[in-house]
Amino acid sequence: MKFPERFSNLPAYAFPRLRALLDHHPAGGDVVHMTIGEPKHAFPAWVTDVIAEHAAGFNRYPPNEGIPELRGAICDWLARRYGVDKDPDVHVMPLNGTREGLYNAGMALCPETKNGQRPVVLMPNPFYQVYMLAAISAGAEPVLVAATAETGHLPDFASLDPGILNRAVACYMCSPANPQGAVASADYWRDLIALGEQYDFQIFADECYSEIYRDTPPTGILECMDGVDPERVVAFHSLSKRSNLPGLRSGFIVGGPKTMREVRQLRTYAGTPLPAPLQHAAAAVWADEDHVIDNRAQYHEKYEMADRILGNVPGYVAPEAGFFLWLPVADGEAAALKLWQATGVRVLPGEYLSRNIDGVNPGDPYIRVALVAPKAETERGLMAVRDTLYAA
């Protein structure tokens, strides 16, 4: 398969599509950005001090597998958060942004065939678009499974035809879900792991929003692995949302020994390790929870604000976790354009995060609204959404 042909049918990325939709129209007011999931709360002030303290490390190539201090801090955090014991020399690797790991897991771990056929990679619909790109890059067929209100906004992978499941080599699953904010329960994770055991595929658990939640910490997939092959599950975490450090580009991957050998091998040839001073900063951030508690409290205020302003909107569902609202509308593109022209508030049409399957795009009747701006700006944006799109 030629490279250009492999990517010729990819949908346009969400944000260029949004610019094409909105930017040739004047804003109807002061611009409020509620599209991209880029946290705007303050990150810990001491992060820059740690970077400066270790700045001499910019003069050296960083180790491929990550510095010991960061790998140790990650394993300590996994033990505190999920009660699991992981070896920093075996089970984890820091990432240059979690997207690197989500993509490279597909490249490193997906075989060329399964049962003599082209392999399949399962993923939710809506979905983070790197999942599809990873599958296609690995020569696999992406199979999207609708995550709708009828399924609790979580995909029902077990509903797939056994012929597809027999070809499955991996399954991407995001919890808390982007964009819907739904959370996979322990039973959901166990059922998905059991399905992976039955049909012999790996679960790639994208848990980047795990530390932003209302009341109860979301169950992590690593908590649901009693008696399970350690190679069955690969999990991904990030400091971008947890610690308001998207620009640090620091995340990690955790998996079984064989999985991690394959991922490290690909990193040796094609990866870009995070500079050592930034790894030292990441180690300090993973070791601190005070700033995470404060960050979560700020999102609590925004959850309550959204409930107050939009709670009477028909079909409104308060998110369990994450920082997005997934709001029902008649047509996502039309709603986003109307809101922009009338108020200057930018939101993302849901169809840009999902794909049409058999004539149905599950994102069509939604917009995604990010609660990342300062509180006053968020309130103005939410009131504009209510008054423009839901006024009687």
C-alpha angles and dihedrals in degrees: 000000000000117000096239092049092049092060101031094100098047113125116244112270114265102246099048086050090052092050090050090051099046114019100076089058122074118247114254093221144341107336118254115188112215099149113083123057094234110139115232101187116111117272119221108294093222094063092088090050091057091049091050092048091056098034093122086074090074085075092065136060109254118241113267094232096045130259116296092241092059095043089050093048090050092052091047089053092049089052093050096042103038105013093240127137113224129175111234090211094051116023109039141051128183115237135213089237122332092260087070090058096043090053098040093048088064092046095046101038109033113094121222093244139010123203087350093302139098107281124244128221115201123213140161124263112248092044146166101264096227087073091065094043091051092051094049092044089055091051093250129132113247112224114195121205118199117247103198140155088268091061095040089259090290121110119249099221092171089067091070122109112268089236089065094042091052088060095045117117099168142010124207113210127176120204124200080036125237115241104008102046093227118149127219111233124221088258091052092051093046092049091050092048089049090051089051090050092048095050098027104241132134125245116226103200113200104198100163093133095049096116098051109078143128107241117330123050108245114253111254123221090236088066090061102056105096106148093359125133103261089224091060095079133050117182131195130203136176144196092217097089101019094054105018091248107127090144093056088068093211126149137128144224124220125192147127122307096260092046092051093048090056093046093048090049091056090046089054091062105027110014134100113215118213113261111266096244089056090047090055089051091049090051090055092047094051088052094055125075102169094083090047091055090050091048091051091050090057091053090048088061090052093048089054091046091053092048091050096047100036103022093106094051109114109251095014111151119190109229117246092213144345123055104271132100116212101204125190117235135160093250124003098210094046091048093049092049093046092049092049095048094045102040114004092246114139120210131164123250109237093228089068088067097047141044136237110254119182090344096310127104108189091203096056097094096047144071124206116226119191118214094204103109123093114288098258092047091047091051092051091049094049092048089051090051091051097044096043103040105025107031112131 
